[in-house]
Coordinates of C-alpha atoms in Angstrom, one line a residue:
M1 CA 0.0 0.0 0.0
Q2 CA 1.3 3.5 -0.9
P3 CA 2.1 6.0 1.8
L4 CA -0.6 8.7 2.3
Q5 CA 1.7 11.5 1.0
Q6 CA 2.1 9.6 -2.3
Q7 CA -1.7 8.9 -2.5
N8 CA -2.5 12.6 -2.2
A9 CA 0.2 13.8 -4.6
G10 CA -1.3 16.1 -7.2
Y11 CA -4.5 16.9 -5.4
D12 CA -3.1 20.2 -4.1
R13 CA -2.4 21.6 -7.6
A14 CA -6.0 22.7 -8.2
I15 CA -8.5 24.3 -5.9
T16 CA -11.4 22.4 -7.5
V17 CA -10.1 18.9 -6.9
F18 CA -10.9 16.9 -3.8
S19 CA -8.5 14.4 -2.4
P20 CA -9.7 10.8 -1.9
D21 CA -10.4 11.6 1.7
G22 CA -12.5 14.6 0.9
R23 CA -10.0 17.4 1.6
L24 CA -9.2 20.6 -0.3
F25 CA -5.5 21.1 0.3
Q26 CA -5.3 24.6 -1.0
V27 CA -7.9 25.7 1.6
E28 CA -5.8 24.0 4.3
Y29 CA -2.7 25.8 3.1
A30 CA -4.6 29.1 3.3
R31 CA -5.4 28.2 7.0
E32 CA -1.7 27.6 7.6
A33 CA -1.0 31.1 6.2
V34 CA -3.4 32.5 8.9
K35 CA -1.7 30.5 11.6
R36 CA 1.6 32.0 10.7
G37 CA 0.2 35.6 11.0
T38 CA 0.3 37.7 14.1
T39 CA -2.3 37.3 16.8
S40 CA -5.6 39.1 16.7
L41 CA -8.3 39.0 19.3
G42 CA -12.0 39.9 19.7
L43 CA -14.2 40.0 22.8
K44 CA -17.9 40.7 23.4
S45 CA -19.0 42.6 26.5
K46 CA -22.4 43.9 27.6
E47 CA -21.1 47.4 26.7
G48 CA -19.7 46.7 23.3
V49 CA -17.0 44.9 21.3
V50 CA -13.2 45.0 21.8
L51 CA -10.7 44.3 19.0
I52 CA -7.0 43.9 19.8
V53 CA -4.2 43.1 17.4
D54 CA -0.5 42.5 17.7
K55 CA 1.4 44.3 15.0
R56 CA 5.0 43.6 15.9
T57 CA 7.6 44.7 13.3
V58 CA 10.5 42.6 12.1
S59 CA 12.8 45.6 11.8
R60 CA 13.2 48.8 13.8
L61 CA 13.3 50.7 10.5
V62 CA 9.7 49.9 9.8
E63 CA 7.1 52.6 10.6
A64 CA 4.7 50.9 13.0
K65 CA 1.8 53.1 12.0
S66 CA 2.1 51.9 8.4
I67 CA 1.1 48.3 9.5
E68 CA -2.7 47.9 9.5
K69 CA -4.3 44.9 11.1
I70 CA -7.5 46.5 12.4
F71 CA -10.0 48.4 10.3
Q72 CA -13.2 50.4 10.5
I73 CA -15.8 48.9 8.1
D74 CA -18.8 51.1 9.0
N75 CA -19.7 53.4 11.8
H76 CA -20.8 50.5 13.9
I77 CA -18.5 47.7 12.6
G78 CA -14.8 46.9 12.9
A79 CA -12.6 44.1 11.8
A80 CA -9.3 42.6 12.9
T81 CA -7.2 40.5 10.5
S82 CA -4.5 37.9 10.5
G83 CA -2.7 36.2 7.6
L84 CA -1.8 37.7 4.2
V85 CA -2.1 41.5 4.6
A86 CA -2.9 42.1 0.9
D87 CA -5.7 39.6 0.9
A88 CA -7.1 41.2 4.1
R89 CA -7.2 44.6 2.4
A90 CA -9.2 43.2 -0.5
L91 CA -11.7 41.6 1.9
I92 CA -12.0 44.8 4.0
E93 CA -12.6 46.9 0.8
R94 CA -15.4 44.4 -0.2
A95 CA -16.9 44.6 3.3
R96 CA -17.0 48.4 3.1
I97 CA -18.7 48.4 -0.3
E98 CA -21.3 45.9 1.0
S99 CA -22.0 48.1 4.0
Q100 CA -22.5 51.2 1.8
I101 CA -24.7 49.3 -0.7
N102 CA -27.0 48.3 2.2
R103 CA -27.1 51.8 3.5
I104 CA -27.9 53.3 0.2
T105 CA -30.5 50.6 -0.8
Y106 CA -32.3 50.3 2.5
N107 CA -31.4 53.6 4.3
E108 CA -30.2 51.7 7.4
P109 CA -26.9 50.2 8.7
I110 CA -26.1 46.7 7.7
L111 CA -26.4 43.9 10.3
V112 CA -23.1 42.6 11.6
G113 CA -24.2 39.0 10.9
G114 CA -25.4 39.9 7.4
L115 CA -22.1 41.5 6.5
A116 CA -20.1 38.6 7.9
K117 CA -22.2 36.2 5.7
K118 CA -21.5 38.3 2.6
I119 CA -17.8 38.2 3.2
C120 CA -17.9 34.4 3.8
D121 CA -19.9 34.0 0.5
M122 CA -17.1 35.8 -1.3
K123 CA -14.5 33.6 0.4
Q124 CA -16.4 30.4 -0.4
M125 CA -16.6 31.4 -4.1
Y126 CA -12.8 31.4 -4.2
T127 CA -12.7 27.7 -3.1
Q128 CA -14.7 26.3 -6.0
N129 CA -13.5 28.2 -9.1
G130 CA -10.6 27.3 -11.3
G131 CA -7.8 29.8 -11.8
V132 CA -8.2 31.4 -8.4
R133 CA -6.9 30.6 -4.9
P134 CA -8.5 31.0 -1.5
F135 CA -7.9 34.1 0.6
G136 CA -5.0 33.6 2.9
S137 CA -6.6 35.7 5.6
A138 CA -9.0 35.3 8.5
L139 CA -11.2 38.1 9.9
I140 CA -12.7 38.8 13.2
I141 CA -15.7 41.0 12.6
G142 CA -17.4 42.8 15.5
G143 CA -20.0 45.4 15.9
V144 CA -23.3 46.5 17.4
N145 CA -26.9 46.6 16.1
G146 CA -28.8 48.6 18.6
D147 CA -28.3 46.8 22.0
D148 CA -27.3 43.6 20.2
V149 CA -23.5 42.9 20.3
K150 CA -22.1 40.6 17.7
L151 CA -18.7 39.0 17.1
F152 CA -17.9 36.6 14.2
E153 CA -14.8 34.8 12.9
T154 CA -14.5 34.1 9.2
D155 CA -12.3 31.2 7.9
P156 CA -10.5 31.0 4.5
S157 CA -12.9 28.3 3.6
G158 CA -15.9 30.6 4.0
A159 CA -17.0 29.1 7.3
L160 CA -18.6 31.5 9.8
I161 CA -18.8 31.1 13.6
E162 CA -20.1 33.5 16.2
Y163 CA -18.1 33.8 19.4
K164 CA -18.1 35.5 22.8
A165 CA -14.3 35.7 22.6
T166 CA -12.0 34.4 20.0
A167 CA -8.5 34.7 18.5
I168 CA -6.8 34.1 15.2
G169 CA -3.1 33.9 14.2
S170 CA 0.0 32.2 15.6
G171 CA -0.9 32.5 19.3
V172 CA -4.4 31.3 19.1
Q173 CA -4.2 28.3 21.5
A174 CA -2.6 30.3 24.3
A175 CA -5.1 33.1 23.9
M176 CA -8.1 30.7 23.8
D177 CA -6.9 29.0 27.0
V178 CA -7.0 32.4 28.8
F179 CA -10.5 33.1 27.4
E180 CA -11.8 29.6 28.4
E181 CA -10.5 30.1 32.0
R182 CA -11.4 33.7 32.7
Y183 CA -14.1 35.0 30.3
D184 CA -17.5 36.0 31.9
D185 CA -20.7 36.9 30.1
D186 CA -21.2 39.9 32.3
I187 CA -17.7 41.3 31.7
S188 CA -17.5 45.1 31.3
L189 CA -15.7 46.9 28.4
E190 CA -12.8 47.9 30.6
D191 CA -12.4 44.4 31.9
A192 CA -12.7 43.0 28.4
I193 CA -9.7 45.2 27.2
S194 CA -7.7 44.0 30.2
L195 CA -8.6 40.3 29.6
G196 CA -7.7 40.7 25.9
L197 CA -4.3 42.2 26.7
D198 CA -3.7 39.3 29.2
A199 CA -4.5 36.8 26.4
L200 CA -2.2 38.7 24.0
Y201 CA 0.6 38.7 26.6
E202 CA 0.3 34.9 26.8
A203 CA 0.1 34.5 23.1
T204 CA 3.2 36.6 22.4
E205 CA 5.1 35.0 25.3
G206 CA 5.5 38.3 27.2
R207 CA 6.7 40.4 24.2
T208 CA 3.8 42.8 24.3
T209 CA 4.6 46.5 24.2
A210 CA 2.7 49.7 23.7
Q211 CA 4.1 50.1 20.2
S212 CA 3.1 46.6 19.1
V213 CA -0.6 46.8 20.2
E214 CA -3.6 48.3 18.6
I215 CA -7.0 48.4 20.2
A216 CA -10.4 49.4 18.9
V217 CA -13.9 49.4 20.6
I218 CA -17.4 49.6 19.3
E219 CA -19.6 50.8 22.1
V220 CA -23.3 50.2 22.5
D221 CA -23.9 53.7 23.9
T222 CA -22.4 55.5 21.0
Q223 CA -23.0 52.9 18.3
S224 CA -19.7 53.9 16.8
Y225 CA -16.3 52.5 16.1
R226 CA -13.4 54.2 17.9
K227 CA -9.7 53.3 17.8
L228 CA -7.9 54.0 21.1
S229 CA -5.2 56.7 21.1
D230 CA -1.5 55.9 21.7
D231 CA -1.7 57.3 25.2
E232 CA -4.7 55.2 26.1
V233 CA -3.0 52.0 24.8
S234 CA 0.1 52.9 26.7
E235 CA -1.9 53.1 30.0
Y236 CA -3.5 49.7 29.4
V237 CA -0.2 48.1 28.5
E238 CA 1.6 49.6 31.5
A239 CA -1.1 48.2 33.8
L240 CA -0.7 44.8 32.0
L241 CA 3.0 44.7 32.6
E242 CA 2.6 45.7 36.2
R243 CA 0.0 43.0 36.8
N244 CA 2.3 40.3 35.2
A245 CA 5.4 41.6 37.1
E246 CA 3.5 41.2 40.4
E247 CA 2.2 37.7 39.4
E248 CA 5.7 36.6 38.4
E249 CA 7.1 38.0 41.7
E250 CA 4.5 36.0 43.6
E251 CA 5.2 32.9 41.6
S252 CA 9.0 33.2 42.3
E253 CA 8.3 33.6 46.0
E254 CA 6.1 30.6 46.0
E255 CA 8.7 28.6 44.1
A256 CA 11.3 29.7 46.6
E257 CA 9.1 28.6 49.5
E258 CA 8.5 25.2 47.8
V259 CA 12.3 24.8 47.4
V260 CA 12.8 25.6 51.1
E261 CA 10.1 23.2 52.1
K262 CA 11.5 20.5 49.8
E263 CA 15.0 21.0 51.3
A264 CA 13.6 20.8 54.8
D265 CA 11.7 17.6 53.9
E266 CA 14.9 16.1 52.5
T267 CA 16.9 17.1 55.6
A268 CA 14.2 15.5 57.8
E269 CA 14.2 12.3 55.7
A270 CA 18.0 12.2 55.9
E271 CA 18.0 12.6 59.7
A272 CA 15.3 10.0 60.0
S273 CA 17.3 7.5 57.9
E274 CA 20.4 8.3 60.0
E275 CA 18.5 7.6 63.2
T276 CA 17.2 4.3 61.7
S277 CA 20.6 3.2 60.7
E278 CA 21.9 4.1 64.2
D279 CA 19.2 2.0 65.8
V280 CA 20.0 -0.9 63.5
V281 CA 23.7 -0.6 64.5
D282 CA 22.8 -0.6 68.2
E283 CA 20.6 -3.6 67.8
N284 CA 23.4 -5.5 66.0
V285 CA 25.9 -4.6 68.7
T286 CA 23.4 -5.8 71.4
E287 CA 22.9 -9.1 69.5
E288 CA 26.6 -9.6 69.2
S289 CA 27.2 -8.9 72.9
D290 CA 24.5 -11.3 73.8
G291 CA 26.0 -13.9 71.5
E292 CA 29.4 -13.5 73.2
K293 CA 27.9 -14.0 76.7
D294 CA 26.1 -17.1 75.6
S295 CA 29.3 -18.5 74.1
E296 CA 31.3 -17.8 77.3
E297 CA 28.6 -19.6 79.4

């Protein structure tokens, strides 16, 4: 029987060809492009939606402000991206056009879920036509419709899932672990920002700085998208670093206490073993002396 790699050879050359086990390899490769991108997060709260992105630069010569990973689509909708930046720009442009078409046609803002479905329809079309490739980008689309807060994640395949909190990109597993453990349905907008930064800190393995973070909120009260200023982001990041410094200090103290306790236990065990050995020696000496007495008699 041939190895699986040889059996599937050639099925990744065209987007319209399924492999024998029902897979579209080009779509899976597009997902890998998203996994190699920087981390982007989205959280719902009762007061609105929070979008946070990591936009670390590979060189100190790059202007950080020129890197866009978070976008305004309409007054009440924003999106965070991960994956191929050029593909993300094309999807954002399409999303903006769909929003304006809906506003002109129906004289009302587009529903967040409706917009996410339109973008996913476009993505899905690029998985079943020859001569094209899937979009190598995933989007987190968040917004408000009146008092209704919505957050969606779109996949390169065109799949659509609604979340309370989600992440895309390279640090997705670490971020989702934080969300699974600490997310609460009644979380406030401020707490959602702090939780999102904590998740980003874990996803980036502590390499979070004020220059590498971008935050946007869409509030229920104002029904509008707002990107936080550099000063606001710096305040949140400083608070994040202080929290983690305190936690690391507490952990180091606990580890030191555990080491001391372990050493004390080892010392006690050593003393107990010494006492046991001494008792054994005394017993042997007593037995020998008794034996000598018996022999003399």
